[in-house]
Each structure stands twice: as C-alpha cells, then as structure tokens.
DNA sequence: TTCTTAAATAGGAATCATTATCTTTTAAAT
DNA sequence: ATTTAAAAGATAATGATTCCTATTTAAGAA
C-alpha cells in the first residue's frame, strides 16, 4: 500500500520518514482533496507530536516531486490530491466537496479536438475540466 | 464604458460610488486576472486614499452580485475576472500569466457530450477548462 | 553495529493576504 | 436641504502559511 510511495521517495532521493508516509496516507484515505489542516488533524491521531510546519513542508515537497498535486479552487486554502492519473473535478456549488471524475472518452474527445485546433502562441501541456454543479442528496 | 457597470450596480441595488467604479475599471484594464493587490496599486494612482479594506469588500460584493468572477488557481492569492461570458483559461506553467480562451466550437462539443453522458448523482451547471502550458515568447 | 553527516522534524515566532471593527462620510431618496 | 442606510477609511485582528533554529534521525560508510 505505502510501498509504492516509499519507492517513489527513494527514486526522488527523499528520505523515507514516518511523517512523510503518514501525510501521504492521510491524503489517500481522506479523499475529498483535503486541506493541510485536514491532514494535520488526521495525522495527529497516530503522530500526536507532528509539527504543523512539517506538514506544510512535506506537502510542498511532495507536490514539487510530483507525488501529490494541488487542486485549483477559489479559496485561499490549499487542497491536495493523491490521484495522479489524468482526471477532472466535480465542484459542488454549495459545499466544499470536490470529487474526482474520470472519463476516458472525454479525454480522447478533447485530445482529438486540440490535435487540429491549435491555440496561437500557446503550447498545451495539460487540460482539466472544472465541472461545477450540485451533488444529489 | 462604465455605463454598463453603473447600470448593473443600480439593478442590484448597490450604490454607485467612485471606489466601485474605479475598482471595476481597474480589473477591466489590468487584464491578466489581477489580484487584490494589483487592483489596489492601480486604483491608488487616481484614488490615493482608497482603503485596502474597501477594495477587498468591493471585490467580494461584486463577486456576490455577479459583476466579477473569481479565478481558480493553485495559489492562496485570489484573482478576479471581469469577463462574464462563458470562457476558459490558459495557465502558464512558468509564470503567473492567465489568459482568456474563448472557443464556441469547443463549448458546443462539450455541451453536446454532456447531453448524452450524464454524471451519476451530479447536476452539471457549468464546465470550464483549465488549459496549462507555455506561452510562446 | 557503530559512526557520521546531511536532511528532516519540532516548536515557536513571523509574515501577510484577508477580515473585522468602529467611526466618519456619502449616495440617493424624500 | 434633510435624512438615513449603506459605504468608505483607518486600523486592529485573524489565520493559513512560512520562516528560523536547535534537535533528531535516516541512511550510507566504516
Ligand atoms: Mn493566505
Ligand atoms: Mn487567509
Ligand atoms: Zn482529484
Ligand atoms: Zn477570464
């Protein structure tokens, strides 16, 4: 489970520390693209002495090393994503809920569209959809 | 030019103040989806005494009243958009540049796609693309 | 295993974008 | 011109994030 993660850390030349493993697992388990605060709260149940600064530093370094991604929002509170595969996000207009949306057909359609239609003066690297709306119930 | 804006304020029951007009014009003129700080700097050239709190309050209220939109980013500094029409954004991976991208064909293709393909437990209200990449030159 | 050392963490102070509070001013209706 | 609720200005407070530094530790070398 965390094997993949420990290997990745080594690949990147980062030390495998209990804090890093715990923070990564927190993000995987929490779902819903947690904030740093969510992570701190979760990790503290098993690592009561973890430092707030450590969490922020680890999150930054994991993003830097492409083991996590930041999620774009309209808030000044950062949220994190452990899902690295190419996927989109469903944003709730009424709550802070953000869910993953995977759709291979959609990816292909968009990718095809931009094979023809080039954007002048811009080299596309990645395309993500922000789908806003309401979840049922 | 600011006629549209003054009318909109009245429609919404908001007083037409020089500060509101100046802030709105700042966002229109600045392009690049400015931050509150960008707006403050710009507005101060003509309104040296404008208060920082006023700028934040006006920005919030204009977003609330749908005269401005917030732009989603991976930063904890908010950015604002005066373009209300349905458009997408080009995010530079290397700088803070964010440009508008309008594409009616694309909108139609996506809109058609989601007429068939429903997302379970989710009612779509709006779809925006975040296109990340590099600008030439 | 023990030793060594650069990297990482803990703890706490500092930063800074944003909010809140409170007083004064003002848009706009009468 | 008067009235008044809304808005602006000034400044303090907040809170997420960053910074700083002493201490600890992961991991390679011996
Ligand atoms: Mn912040
Ligand atoms: Mn904040
Ligand atoms: Zn995700
Ligand atoms: Zn825009």
PDB file of C-alpha atoms (C1' of nucleotides) in Angstrom, chain B residues 15-16 18 36 53 56 60 76-78, chain C residues 16-22 26-28:
ATOM      1  CA  UNK B  15     -24.837  52.489  -4.611  1.00  0.00           C
ATOM      2  CA  UNK B  16     -22.734  53.879  -7.418  1.00  0.00           C
ATOM      3  CA  UNK B  18     -16.321  56.304  -7.224  1.00  0.00           C
ATOM      4  CA  UNK B  36      -6.496  42.487  -4.980  1.00  0.00           C
ATOM      5  CA  UNK B  53     -10.378  47.020   3.297  1.00  0.00           C
ATOM      6  CA  UNK B  56     -11.500  43.680  -0.567  1.00  0.00           C
ATOM      7  CA  UNK B  60     -16.367  40.440  -2.564  1.00  0.00           C
ATOM      8  CA  UNK B  76      -3.691  31.324  -1.915  1.00  0.00           C
ATOM      9  CA  UNK B  77      -3.894  34.750  -3.521  1.00  0.00           C
ATOM     10  CA  UNK B  78      -7.242  35.453  -5.095  1.00  0.00           C
TER      11      UNK B  78
ATOM     12  C1'  DC C  16       0.990  38.679   5.007  1.00  0.00           C
ATOM     13  C1'  DA C  17      -3.378  38.224   2.487  1.00  0.00           C
ATOM     14  C1'  DT C  18      -7.718  38.816   4.103  1.00  0.00           C
ATOM     15  C1'  DT C  19     -11.424  40.116   7.663  1.00  0.00           C
ATOM     16  C1'  DA C  20     -13.403  42.510  11.233  1.00  0.00           C
ATOM     17  C1'  DT C  21     -14.480  46.539  13.915  1.00  0.00           C
ATOM     18  C1'  DC C  22     -15.632  51.053  14.576  1.00  0.00           C
ATOM     19  C1'  DT C  26     -21.738  59.918   1.365  1.00  0.00           C
ATOM     20  C1'  DA C  27     -25.227  58.362  -2.281  1.00  0.00           C
ATOM     21  C1'  DA C  28     -29.595  58.961  -3.144  1.00  0.00           C
TER      22       DA C  28
END
